[in-house]
Amino acid sequence: METIIKTLLITLVAGLSGCATIKDPTIFSEKKETFTPEPVKKVLVVIDIGLEYDKLPSGFAFSKADNAKKMYDPLGQAMTAEVKKSGADADYQLHTTNATLVIPVGYSHVWIQKLDRFVHTTSSAGSSVSGRIWKATIIQWRPTAPAAEKFKAVFRSEYEADGPRCFMPNTFPNKDECQQNYVGTVVRQWQKSGLKQ
């Protein structure tokens, strides 16, 4: 009897794991703007999770800050690596508040992934977050130019991706593929922008 129960439990867990996959990113829109390109000297890479930070789990072992780093630092590192491939320098910042982002002096471009809103699924157990909608922008930043010319958006994208969950400790069967697809979707923004040193 004990063997039968164990077999049933293993089958149930395997079945649930097979269903619990993270779907691939979905791009809703992408646009490369018409602009006069400035040389890329140094890029500030920003992942803005101000909308989510207070909702992140925390407990005895890990704080909100720990979990935020686990979920988003791998993407930030991949974005900076993509910029550096083009010969420019890059820094990464995880923006965790709803305060306006302040761009320090010394950057020629800013590449932002901003969490814009959540996708919710309703079931008998209530409402839960089942996805994240992002707005990405690559900005040409000229702090010494006249006010109307300081910012120039050169590339925009809106997409749905729940990729941050791929980097948390979990048992999703497509975890590795999820990480690759999520990071690949984001780094291709820089490639499509046509920006170079």
PDB file of C-alpha atoms in Angstrom, residues 6-193:
ATOM      1  CA  LYS A   6       4.516   6.788  -3.184  1.00  0.00           C
ATOM      2  CA  THR A   7       4.038   5.965  -6.862  1.00  0.00           C
ATOM      3  CA  LEU A   8       0.859   8.050  -7.019  1.00  0.00           C
ATOM      4  CA  LEU A   9       2.594  11.016  -5.344  1.00  0.00           C
ATOM      5  CA  ILE A  10       5.575  10.846  -7.721  1.00  0.00           C
ATOM      6  CA  THR A  11       3.228  10.690 -10.710  1.00  0.00           C
ATOM      7  CA  LEU A  12       1.216  13.646  -9.409  1.00  0.00           C
ATOM      8  CA  VAL A  13       4.316  15.793  -8.797  1.00  0.00           C
ATOM      9  CA  ALA A  14       5.731  14.923 -12.229  1.00  0.00           C
ATOM     10  CA  GLY A  15       2.425  15.796 -13.851  1.00  0.00           C
ATOM     11  CA  LEU A  16       2.213  19.123 -12.060  1.00  0.00           C
ATOM     12  CA  SER A  17       5.824  19.986 -12.933  1.00  0.00           C
ATOM     13  CA  GLY A  18       5.156  19.213 -16.570  1.00  0.00           C
ATOM     14  CA  CYS A  19       2.305  21.726 -16.601  1.00  0.00           C
ATOM     15  CA  ALA A  20       4.060  24.411 -14.580  1.00  0.00           C
ATOM     16  CA  THR A  21       6.184  25.974 -17.285  1.00  0.00           C
ATOM     17  CA  ILE A  22       6.953  29.637 -17.800  1.00  0.00           C
ATOM     18  CA  LYS A  23       5.771  30.838 -21.193  1.00  0.00           C
ATOM     19  CA  ASP A  24       8.109  32.500 -23.674  1.00  0.00           C
ATOM     20  CA  PRO A  25       8.222  36.321 -23.871  1.00  0.00           C
ATOM     21  CA  THR A  26       5.653  37.944 -26.165  1.00  0.00           C
ATOM     22  CA  ILE A  27       6.638  41.162 -27.964  1.00  0.00           C
ATOM     23  CA  PHE A  28       3.655  43.483 -28.483  1.00  0.00           C
ATOM     24  CA  SER A  29       5.475  46.316 -30.235  1.00  0.00           C
ATOM     25  CA  GLU A  30       8.949  47.456 -31.236  1.00  0.00           C
ATOM     26  CA  LYS A  31       9.996  50.700 -32.869  1.00  0.00           C
ATOM     27  CA  LYS A  32      13.344  52.082 -33.910  1.00  0.00           C
ATOM     28  CA  GLU A  33      12.966  55.852 -33.919  1.00  0.00           C
ATOM     29  CA  THR A  34      14.366  58.213 -36.543  1.00  0.00           C
ATOM     30  CA  PHE A  35      17.293  60.001 -34.954  1.00  0.00           C
ATOM     31  CA  THR A  36      20.794  61.313 -35.518  1.00  0.00           C
ATOM     32  CA  PRO A  37      22.999  58.849 -33.666  1.00  0.00           C
ATOM     33  CA  GLU A  38      25.590  60.061 -31.188  1.00  0.00           C
ATOM     34  CA  PRO A  39      28.582  57.814 -30.452  1.00  0.00           C
ATOM     35  CA  VAL A  40      27.955  55.374 -27.616  1.00  0.00           C
ATOM     36  CA  LYS A  41      30.476  56.151 -24.890  1.00  0.00           C
ATOM     37  CA  LYS A  42      28.990  54.868 -21.658  1.00  0.00           C
ATOM     38  CA  VAL A  43      25.579  53.294 -21.052  1.00  0.00           C
ATOM     39  CA  LEU A  44      23.531  53.177 -17.870  1.00  0.00           C
ATOM     40  CA  VAL A  45      21.538  49.923 -17.868  1.00  0.00           C
ATOM     41  CA  VAL A  46      18.460  50.180 -15.641  1.00  0.00           C
ATOM     42  CA  ILE A  47      15.891  47.600 -14.558  1.00  0.00           C
ATOM     43  CA  ASP A  48      13.058  49.514 -12.905  1.00  0.00           C
ATOM     44  CA  ILE A  49      10.993  47.318 -10.573  1.00  0.00           C
ATOM     45  CA  GLY A  50       9.517  50.088  -8.432  1.00  0.00           C
ATOM     46  CA  LEU A  51       6.054  48.652  -9.115  1.00  0.00           C
ATOM     47  CA  GLU A  52       6.994  45.252  -7.730  1.00  0.00           C
ATOM     48  CA  TYR A  53       9.629  45.722  -5.047  1.00  0.00           C
ATOM     49  CA  ASP A  54       7.247  45.983  -2.083  1.00  0.00           C
ATOM     50  CA  LYS A  55       5.442  42.827  -3.259  1.00  0.00           C
ATOM     51  CA  LEU A  56       8.583  40.665  -3.389  1.00  0.00           C
ATOM     52  CA  PRO A  57       8.708  37.799  -0.905  1.00  0.00           C
ATOM     53  CA  SER A  58      10.943  38.060   2.137  1.00  0.00           C
ATOM     54  CA  GLY A  59      11.519  35.880   5.126  1.00  0.00           C
ATOM     55  CA  PHE A  60      14.048  34.476   7.541  1.00  0.00           C
ATOM     56  CA  ALA A  61      16.577  33.384   4.909  1.00  0.00           C
ATOM     57  CA  PHE A  62      16.229  36.089   2.228  1.00  0.00           C
ATOM     58  CA  SER A  63      15.248  39.752   2.227  1.00  0.00           C
ATOM     59  CA  LYS A  64      13.377  41.605  -0.528  1.00  0.00           C
ATOM     60  CA  ALA A  65      16.729  42.981  -1.690  1.00  0.00           C
ATOM     61  CA  ASP A  66      18.203  39.457  -1.888  1.00  0.00           C
ATOM     62  CA  ASN A  67      15.272  38.195  -3.943  1.00  0.00           C
ATOM     63  CA  ALA A  68      15.350  41.241  -6.222  1.00  0.00           C
ATOM     64  CA  LYS A  69      19.025  40.592  -6.953  1.00  0.00           C
ATOM     65  CA  LYS A  70      18.384  36.910  -7.698  1.00  0.00           C
ATOM     66  CA  MET A  71      15.528  37.748 -10.052  1.00  0.00           C
ATOM     67  CA  TYR A  72      17.050  40.688 -11.932  1.00  0.00           C
ATOM     68  CA  ASP A  73      20.845  40.813 -11.635  1.00  0.00           C
ATOM     69  CA  PRO A  74      21.421  38.064 -14.250  1.00  0.00           C
ATOM     70  CA  LEU A  75      19.481  40.135 -16.802  1.00  0.00           C
ATOM     71  CA  GLY A  76      21.308  43.342 -15.819  1.00  0.00           C
ATOM     72  CA  GLN A  77      24.649  41.586 -16.241  1.00  0.00           C
ATOM     73  CA  ALA A  78      23.628  40.223 -19.659  1.00  0.00           C
ATOM     74  CA  MET A  79      22.549  43.706 -20.791  1.00  0.00           C
ATOM     75  CA  THR A  80      25.840  45.297 -19.727  1.00  0.00           C
ATOM     76  CA  ALA A  81      27.769  42.484 -21.429  1.00  0.00           C
ATOM     77  CA  GLU A  82      25.849  43.153 -24.665  1.00  0.00           C
ATOM     78  CA  VAL A  83      26.783  46.843 -24.561  1.00  0.00           C
ATOM     79  CA  LYS A  84      30.424  46.015 -23.869  1.00  0.00           C
ATOM     80  CA  LYS A  85      30.499  43.778 -26.952  1.00  0.00           C
ATOM     81  CA  SER A  86      30.070  46.946 -29.008  1.00  0.00           C
ATOM     82  CA  GLY A  87      33.149  48.470 -27.365  1.00  0.00           C
ATOM     83  CA  ALA A  88      31.375  50.874 -25.003  1.00  0.00           C
ATOM     84  CA  ASP A  89      31.406  50.854 -21.215  1.00  0.00           C
ATOM     85  CA  ALA A  90      28.262  50.140 -19.147  1.00  0.00           C
ATOM     86  CA  ASP A  91      27.007  50.207 -15.557  1.00  0.00           C
ATOM     87  CA  TYR A  92      23.938  48.474 -14.145  1.00  0.00           C
ATOM     88  CA  GLN A  93      21.381  49.859 -11.698  1.00  0.00           C
ATOM     89  CA  LEU A  94      18.383  48.076 -10.166  1.00  0.00           C
ATOM     90  CA  HIS A  95      15.814  50.805  -9.491  1.00  0.00           C
ATOM     91  CA  THR A  96      13.537  49.652  -6.681  1.00  0.00           C
ATOM     92  CA  THR A  97      11.429  52.681  -5.778  1.00  0.00           C
ATOM     93  CA  ASN A  98       8.664  54.701  -7.422  1.00  0.00           C
ATOM     94  CA  ALA A  99      10.856  57.816  -7.276  1.00  0.00           C
ATOM     95  CA  THR A 100      11.897  59.397 -10.570  1.00  0.00           C
ATOM     96  CA  LEU A 101      15.066  57.856 -11.947  1.00  0.00           C
ATOM     97  CA  VAL A 102      18.005  60.248 -11.656  1.00  0.00           C
ATOM     98  CA  ILE A 103      20.660  59.773 -14.336  1.00  0.00           C
ATOM     99  CA  PRO A 104      24.153  60.531 -13.047  1.00  0.00           C
ATOM    100  CA  VAL A 105      26.579  62.591 -15.106  1.00  0.00           C
ATOM    101  CA  GLY A 106      28.863  60.727 -17.489  1.00  0.00           C
ATOM    102  CA  TYR A 107      26.456  58.582 -19.535  1.00  0.00           C
ATOM    103  CA  SER A 108      25.750  59.018 -23.233  1.00  0.00           C
ATOM    104  CA  HIS A 109      22.856  56.520 -23.328  1.00  0.00           C
ATOM    105  CA  VAL A 110      20.375  54.891 -20.947  1.00  0.00           C
ATOM    106  CA  TRP A 111      18.802  51.475 -21.578  1.00  0.00           C
ATOM    107  CA  ILE A 112      15.744  50.891 -19.383  1.00  0.00           C
ATOM    108  CA  GLN A 113      13.467  47.908 -18.724  1.00  0.00           C
ATOM    109  CA  LYS A 114      10.526  49.297 -16.729  1.00  0.00           C
ATOM    110  CA  LEU A 115       7.930  47.018 -15.166  1.00  0.00           C
ATOM    111  CA  ASP A 116       4.734  48.706 -16.333  1.00  0.00           C
ATOM    112  CA  ARG A 117       1.938  46.462 -15.065  1.00  0.00           C
ATOM    113  CA  PHE A 118       0.975  42.956 -13.999  1.00  0.00           C
ATOM    114  CA  VAL A 119      -1.183  40.351 -15.706  1.00  0.00           C
ATOM    115  CA  HIS A 120      -3.605  38.781 -13.211  1.00  0.00           C
ATOM    116  CA  THR A 121      -5.329  35.424 -13.390  1.00  0.00           C
ATOM    117  CA  THR A 122      -8.460  34.796 -11.363  1.00  0.00           C
ATOM    118  CA  SER A 123      -9.357  31.353 -10.062  1.00  0.00           C
ATOM    119  CA  SER A 124     -11.378  29.863  -7.237  1.00  0.00           C
ATOM    120  CA  ALA A 125      -8.398  30.555  -4.964  1.00  0.00           C
ATOM    121  CA  GLY A 126      -8.512  34.272  -5.830  1.00  0.00           C
ATOM    122  CA  SER A 127      -6.458  36.559  -8.049  1.00  0.00           C
ATOM    123  CA  SER A 128      -2.755  35.999  -8.644  1.00  0.00           C
ATOM    124  CA  VAL A 129      -0.025  37.523 -10.806  1.00  0.00           C
ATOM    125  CA  SER A 130       0.554  35.395 -13.885  1.00  0.00           C
ATOM    126  CA  GLY A 131       2.736  37.718 -15.944  1.00  0.00           C
ATOM    127  CA  ARG A 132       4.551  41.031 -16.201  1.00  0.00           C
ATOM    128  CA  ILE A 133       4.272  43.685 -18.924  1.00  0.00           C
ATOM    129  CA  TRP A 134       7.449  45.673 -19.582  1.00  0.00           C
ATOM    130  CA  LYS A 135       8.247  48.885 -21.424  1.00  0.00           C
ATOM    131  CA  ALA A 136      11.789  49.112 -22.734  1.00  0.00           C
ATOM    132  CA  THR A 137      13.413  52.323 -23.900  1.00  0.00           C
ATOM    133  CA  ILE A 138      16.886  53.150 -25.142  1.00  0.00           C
ATOM    134  CA  ILE A 139      17.606  56.847 -24.693  1.00  0.00           C
ATOM    135  CA  GLN A 140      20.296  59.056 -26.134  1.00  0.00           C
ATOM    136  CA  TRP A 141      21.236  61.321 -23.226  1.00  0.00           C
ATOM    137  CA  ARG A 142      22.791  64.751 -23.770  1.00  0.00           C
ATOM    138  CA  PRO A 143      22.750  66.535 -20.398  1.00  0.00           C
ATOM    139  CA  THR A 144      24.421  69.703 -21.728  1.00  0.00           C
ATOM    140  CA  ALA A 145      21.972  70.138 -24.635  1.00  0.00           C
ATOM    141  CA  PRO A 146      18.925  72.460 -24.493  1.00  0.00           C
ATOM    142  CA  ALA A 147      16.036  71.034 -22.445  1.00  0.00           C
ATOM    143  CA  ALA A 148      14.063  69.855 -25.491  1.00  0.00           C
ATOM    144  CA  GLU A 149      17.082  67.918 -26.797  1.00  0.00           C
ATOM    145  CA  LYS A 150      18.443  66.295 -23.648  1.00  0.00           C
ATOM    146  CA  PHE A 151      16.482  63.061 -24.115  1.00  0.00           C
ATOM    147  CA  LYS A 152      15.973  61.291 -27.419  1.00  0.00           C
ATOM    148  CA  ALA A 153      14.305  57.887 -27.413  1.00  0.00           C
ATOM    149  CA  VAL A 154      15.995  55.815 -30.091  1.00  0.00           C
ATOM    150  CA  PHE A 155      14.276  52.469 -29.532  1.00  0.00           C
ATOM    151  CA  ARG A 156      11.066  51.397 -27.774  1.00  0.00           C
ATOM    152  CA  SER A 157       9.517  48.035 -27.043  1.00  0.00           C
ATOM    153  CA  GLU A 158       6.572  46.695 -25.072  1.00  0.00           C
ATOM    154  CA  TYR A 159       6.521  43.035 -24.181  1.00  0.00           C
ATOM    155  CA  GLU A 160       5.231  40.466 -21.733  1.00  0.00           C
ATOM    156  CA  ALA A 161       7.796  38.359 -19.904  1.00  0.00           C
ATOM    157  CA  ASP A 162       7.779  36.503 -16.635  1.00  0.00           C
ATOM    158  CA  GLY A 163      11.458  35.669 -17.021  1.00  0.00           C
ATOM    159  CA  PRO A 164      12.524  36.930 -13.581  1.00  0.00           C
ATOM    160  CA  ARG A 165      10.876  33.827 -12.085  1.00  0.00           C
ATOM    161  CA  CYS A 166      13.312  31.707 -14.126  1.00  0.00           C
ATOM    162  CA  PHE A 167      16.154  32.827 -11.889  1.00  0.00           C
ATOM    163  CA  MET A 168      14.479  31.988  -8.578  1.00  0.00           C
ATOM    164  CA  PRO A 169      14.968  28.580  -6.890  1.00  0.00           C
ATOM    165  CA  ASN A 170      12.121  26.551  -8.377  1.00  0.00           C
ATOM    166  CA  THR A 171      11.409  23.337 -10.263  1.00  0.00           C
ATOM    167  CA  PHE A 172      10.056  24.648 -13.563  1.00  0.00           C
ATOM    168  CA  PRO A 173      10.963  22.051 -16.207  1.00  0.00           C
ATOM    169  CA  ASN A 174      11.814  24.717 -18.814  1.00  0.00           C
ATOM    170  CA  LYS A 175      13.900  26.852 -16.453  1.00  0.00           C
ATOM    171  CA  ASP A 176      17.099  26.912 -18.568  1.00  0.00           C
ATOM    172  CA  GLU A 177      15.209  27.571 -21.785  1.00  0.00           C
ATOM    173  CA  CYS A 178      13.195  30.273 -20.035  1.00  0.00           C
ATOM    174  CA  GLN A 179      16.363  32.066 -18.916  1.00  0.00           C
ATOM    175  CA  GLN A 180      17.818  31.967 -22.438  1.00  0.00           C
ATOM    176  CA  ASN A 181      14.623  33.186 -24.118  1.00  0.00           C
ATOM    177  CA  TYR A 182      14.084  35.990 -21.610  1.00  0.00           C
ATOM    178  CA  VAL A 183      17.650  37.300 -21.741  1.00  0.00           C
ATOM    179  CA  GLY A 184      17.774  36.860 -25.535  1.00  0.00           C
ATOM    180  CA  THR A 185      14.576  38.874 -26.033  1.00  0.00           C
ATOM    181  CA  VAL A 186      15.960  41.779 -24.031  1.00  0.00           C
ATOM    182  CA  VAL A 187      19.536  41.900 -25.375  1.00  0.00           C
ATOM    183  CA  ARG A 188      18.242  41.910 -28.951  1.00  0.00           C
ATOM    184  CA  GLN A 189      16.790  45.367 -28.234  1.00  0.00           C
ATOM    185  CA  TRP A 190      20.314  46.766 -28.238  1.00  0.00           C
ATOM    186  CA  GLN A 191      21.169  44.895 -31.434  1.00  0.00           C
ATOM    187  CA  LYS A 192      18.046  46.238 -33.168  1.00  0.00           C
ATOM    188  CA  SER A 193      18.728  49.823 -32.083  1.00  0.00           C
TER     189      SER A 193
END
